[in-house]
Short mmCIF file of C-alpha atoms in Angstrom, two decimals:
data_model
loop_
_atom_site.label_atom_id
_atom_site.label_comp_id
_atom_site.label_asym_id
_atom_site.label_seq_id
_atom_site.Cartn_x
_atom_site.Cartn_y
_atom_site.Cartn_z
CA MET A 1 -17.20 28.26 35.26
CA LYS A 2 -20.37 28.24 33.19
CA GLU A 3 -18.61 29.77 30.19
CA THR A 4 -15.05 29.47 29.05
CA LEU A 5 -12.64 32.29 29.72
CA LYS A 6 -12.20 32.67 25.99
CA GLU A 7 -15.93 33.38 25.67
CA GLN A 8 -15.68 36.03 28.39
CA LEU A 9 -12.80 37.78 26.63
CA ILE A 10 -14.35 37.50 23.17
CA PRO A 11 -17.99 38.59 23.68
CA ASP A 12 -20.49 36.33 21.96
CA SER A 13 -23.58 38.49 22.30
CA PHE A 14 -22.64 42.07 23.26
CA HIS A 15 -26.20 43.22 23.96
CA PRO A 16 -28.75 40.48 23.10
CA ILE A 17 -31.98 41.77 21.58
CA GLU A 18 -34.40 39.27 23.03
CA ARG A 19 -37.50 41.24 22.01
CA LEU A 20 -36.70 40.68 18.34
CA GLN A 21 -37.65 37.01 18.64
CA ASN A 22 -41.29 38.13 18.77
CA PHE A 23 -41.00 39.23 15.13
CA VAL A 24 -39.16 36.35 13.46
CA HIS A 25 -42.40 35.49 11.62
CA MET A 26 -41.79 38.65 9.58
CA GLY A 27 -38.32 37.58 8.42
CA VAL A 28 -36.87 34.49 6.78
CA VAL A 29 -35.89 31.71 9.20
CA ARG A 30 -33.24 29.16 8.22
CA ASN A 31 -31.36 26.34 9.91
CA TYR A 32 -27.62 25.75 9.52
CA GLN A 33 -25.47 22.77 10.43
CA LYS A 34 -22.19 22.97 12.34
CA GLY A 35 -19.47 24.54 10.18
CA GLU A 36 -21.89 25.62 7.44
CA THR A 37 -21.34 29.01 5.84
CA VAL A 38 -24.03 31.64 6.42
CA VAL A 39 -22.35 34.48 4.51
CA LEU A 40 -19.39 34.10 2.17
CA PRO A 41 -16.51 36.62 2.17
CA GLY A 42 -17.48 39.51 -0.12
CA GLU A 43 -21.10 38.35 -0.41
CA THR A 44 -23.74 41.09 -0.24
CA ILE A 45 -27.02 40.05 1.37
CA ASN A 46 -28.42 43.40 2.65
CA ARG A 47 -29.87 41.74 5.74
CA ILE A 48 -29.63 41.80 9.50
CA ILE A 49 -28.83 38.31 10.77
CA TYR A 50 -30.61 37.47 14.03
CA VAL A 51 -29.51 34.40 16.00
CA ILE A 52 -32.52 32.52 17.36
CA SER A 53 -30.50 29.64 18.78
CA ASP A 54 -26.86 28.62 19.23
CA LYS A 55 -24.03 30.73 17.83
CA LEU A 56 -22.34 32.16 14.75
CA THR A 57 -18.65 32.92 14.25
CA VAL A 58 -17.79 36.15 12.44
CA ASN A 59 -14.37 36.12 10.77
CA PHE A 60 -12.55 38.68 8.64
CA LEU A 61 -10.66 37.39 5.63
CA ASN A 62 -7.18 38.94 5.27
CA ASP A 63 -5.52 39.68 1.93
CA ASP A 64 -3.23 36.68 2.38
CA GLY A 65 -6.21 34.34 2.77
CA ARG A 66 -5.97 33.92 6.53
CA GLN A 67 -9.08 34.42 8.64
CA LYS A 68 -9.15 36.52 11.82
CA LEU A 69 -11.85 35.94 14.42
CA MET A 70 -13.72 39.20 15.01
CA TYR A 71 -16.45 38.09 17.41
CA LYS A 72 -19.10 35.48 18.02
CA ALA A 73 -22.82 36.09 17.78
CA GLY A 74 -24.71 34.14 20.40
CA LYS A 75 -28.40 33.68 21.08
CA TYR A 76 -30.56 36.76 20.44
CA SER A 77 -27.63 38.76 19.06
CA ILE A 78 -27.30 40.27 15.60
CA VAL A 79 -24.76 40.36 12.79
CA ASP A 80 -25.13 43.45 10.63
CA ARG A 81 -24.92 42.68 6.92
CA LEU A 82 -27.57 45.27 6.11
CA PHE A 83 -25.19 48.02 4.98
CA PRO A 84 -21.95 46.23 4.08
CA SER A 85 -19.06 48.43 2.97
CA GLU A 86 -17.04 47.74 -0.15
CA ASN A 87 -14.39 45.03 0.09
CA CYS A 88 -15.79 43.86 3.41
CA PHE A 89 -14.67 40.23 3.34
CA VAL A 90 -16.55 38.89 6.33
CA HIS A 91 -17.10 35.15 6.63
CA VAL A 92 -20.04 34.16 8.85
CA ILE A 93 -20.12 30.51 9.94
CA SER A 94 -22.51 28.47 12.04
CA GLU A 95 -20.54 27.28 15.07
CA GLU A 96 -23.03 24.57 15.92
CA LYS A 97 -26.50 23.65 14.67
CA SER A 98 -27.93 27.17 14.49
CA LYS A 99 -31.31 28.67 13.76
CA ILE A 100 -31.24 32.23 12.45
CA CYS A 101 -33.55 34.82 10.92
CA PHE A 102 -32.82 37.31 8.14
CA PHE A 103 -34.48 40.76 8.22
CA THR A 104 -34.47 43.30 5.40
CA LYS A 105 -34.42 47.08 5.99
CA GLU A 106 -38.12 47.30 5.16
CA GLN A 107 -38.97 44.55 7.64
CA LEU A 108 -36.93 46.25 10.38
CA PHE A 109 -38.75 49.55 9.79
CA MET A 110 -42.08 47.75 10.17
CA ILE A 111 -40.88 46.15 13.41
CA LEU A 112 -39.69 49.50 14.81
CA LYS A 113 -43.10 51.01 14.09
CA GLN A 114 -44.74 48.24 16.12
CA ASP A 115 -42.17 48.35 18.94
CA ASP A 116 -40.42 51.71 19.25
CA GLU A 117 -38.38 50.50 22.27
CA MET A 118 -36.57 48.15 19.88
CA LEU A 119 -34.58 51.09 18.53
CA ASN A 120 -32.89 51.52 21.91
CA GLU A 121 -31.94 47.82 21.88
CA PHE A 122 -30.24 48.20 18.51
CA ILE A 123 -28.37 51.33 19.61
CA VAL A 124 -27.04 49.62 22.73
CA ASN A 125 -25.98 46.59 20.69
CA TYR A 126 -24.01 48.71 18.21
CA SER A 127 -22.58 50.84 21.00
CA SER A 128 -21.26 47.81 22.88
CA LYS A 129 -19.61 46.51 19.70
CA CYS A 130 -17.98 49.90 19.08
CA PHE A 131 -16.58 50.00 22.62
CA HIS A 132 -15.19 46.47 22.31
CA PHE A 133 -13.34 47.19 19.07
CA MET A 134 -12.21 50.65 20.20
CA ASN A 135 -10.68 49.05 23.28
CA GLY A 136 -8.97 46.45 21.08
CA SER A 137 -7.64 49.18 18.79
CA LYS A 138 -6.31 51.07 21.81
CA GLU A 139 -4.40 47.98 22.97
CA MET A 140 -2.86 47.51 19.53
CA ALA A 141 -1.96 51.18 19.22
CA LEU A 142 -0.41 51.57 22.67
CA TYR A 143 1.28 48.22 23.26
CA ASN A 144 3.54 46.00 21.19
CA PRO A 145 2.53 42.34 20.60
CA SER A 146 4.55 40.89 23.49
CA VAL A 147 3.16 43.40 25.99
CA ARG A 148 -0.41 42.65 24.86
CA VAL A 149 0.14 38.99 25.72
CA LEU A 150 1.69 39.92 29.09
CA ARG A 151 -1.19 42.27 29.87
CA LEU A 152 -3.68 39.51 29.11
CA LEU A 153 -1.87 37.13 31.47
CA HIS A 154 -1.78 39.79 34.19
CA GLU A 155 -5.50 40.46 33.76
CA LEU A 156 -6.27 36.75 33.97
CA CYS A 157 -4.29 36.54 37.19
CA LEU A 158 -6.21 39.42 38.76
CA THR A 159 -9.63 38.15 37.71
CA GLU A 160 -9.24 34.36 37.80
CA GLY A 161 -6.01 33.64 39.70
CA LYS A 162 -5.85 31.96 43.10
CA GLU A 163 -2.87 32.64 45.36
CA VAL A 164 -1.27 29.33 46.33
CA ASP A 165 1.94 30.76 47.82
CA ASP A 166 3.57 34.13 48.40
CA ASN A 167 3.25 35.96 45.06
CA VAL A 168 2.48 32.66 43.28
CA TYR A 169 -0.86 32.28 41.52
CA GLU A 170 -2.68 29.54 39.65
CA ILE A 171 -5.22 30.21 36.93
CA ASP A 172 -7.34 27.11 36.38
CA VAL A 173 -8.41 27.54 32.79
CA LYS A 174 -7.96 25.76 29.49
CA LEU A 175 -6.71 28.50 27.21
CA SER A 176 -4.76 27.45 24.14
CA GLN A 177 -2.10 29.59 22.52
CA ARG A 178 -4.36 29.76 19.47
CA ALA A 179 -7.11 31.26 21.65
CA ILE A 180 -4.63 33.77 23.06
CA SER A 181 -3.70 34.68 19.47
CA GLU A 182 -7.37 35.29 18.63
CA ILE A 183 -7.90 37.43 21.75
CA THR A 184 -4.77 39.57 21.44
CA GLY A 185 -4.28 39.60 17.67
CA VAL A 186 -0.68 38.47 18.20
CA HIS A 187 0.93 35.94 15.85
CA PHE A 188 1.19 32.40 17.19
CA VAL A 189 5.01 32.37 16.80
CA THR A 190 5.36 35.48 18.98
CA ILE A 191 3.16 33.92 21.66
CA CYS A 192 5.34 30.80 21.68
CA ARG A 193 8.44 32.94 22.15
CA VAL A 194 6.84 34.91 25.00
CA PHE A 195 5.87 31.76 26.89
CA SER A 196 9.28 30.19 26.31
CA TRP A 197 11.02 33.27 27.71
CA LEU A 198 8.67 33.48 30.71
CA LYS A 199 9.32 29.83 31.51
CA LYS A 200 13.09 30.26 31.15
CA GLU A 201 12.98 33.23 33.57
CA ASN A 202 10.80 31.21 35.97
CA ILE A 203 8.11 33.88 35.85
CA LEU A 204 5.31 31.80 34.42
CA GLN A 205 4.57 28.35 33.09
CA LYS A 206 1.60 27.04 31.16
CA THR A 207 0.05 23.58 30.97
CA THR A 208 -3.00 22.45 29.02
CA SER A 209 -5.29 23.02 31.99
CA LYS A 210 -3.77 25.90 33.95
CA ILE A 211 -1.36 28.82 34.01
CA ILE A 212 1.00 29.18 36.97
CA ILE A 213 2.45 32.61 37.66
CA ASN A 214 5.51 32.17 39.86
CA ASP A 215 6.32 35.87 40.22
CA LEU A 216 3.46 38.30 39.74
CA GLU A 217 5.51 41.33 40.76
CA ARG A 218 8.17 40.54 38.17
CA LEU A 219 5.45 40.15 35.53
CA LYS A 220 4.10 43.61 36.41
CA GLU A 221 7.61 45.09 36.23
CA ILE A 222 8.20 43.66 32.76
CA ILE A 223 4.88 45.09 31.53
CA ASN A 224 5.71 48.53 32.93
CA GLU A 225 9.25 48.47 31.55
CA ASN A 226 8.11 47.55 28.05
CA SER A 227 5.08 49.86 28.02
CA LYS A 228 7.15 53.03 28.22
CA ASN A 229 7.48 55.03 25.03
#
């Protein structure tokens, strides 16, 4: 696989705006080292952040000080800090050695006058973000934490699993419980309990490099049983 499963489930670009690279001379270009902060929680910069190379991590700071991964901004994608709302504690970090460009509102208006097709690119980018977070909100509203983890495992089996025996599937992927927590928004302790129970019932077992589903039909039954209102 060219990209990790975690990167597939947590989009890192949504809709890249490649055309914007033709206008970076109009903005302010800066380089950041791995782990360096681009925007501090609560900081107001009134800029669009455009990723020229590598990737940024966008986290939301909770009231208790913990950070929740929201999404990752890969090459040619944007992070909107142009119109930040009040108390928007977003922490933007350079995942690797990144090169980015900052655009003000005035600079963006000048760019749109020179390239009116760029407006469509921005709309598609925002629309794809909205759909991603609406889908995540739907999952959280309709399903309890345990079911969200089970649904993720079932989806992985359907998309990445290989049948090795009757109703037994192997998913060859390195996916930590921390990554599952980031994807589903479920607390790490709950995820540990879910995997322990699945192993005890001989439904599923997880190693560092793969997930083995011993009884896919039983997994589906548990999801259906626990998804009923």
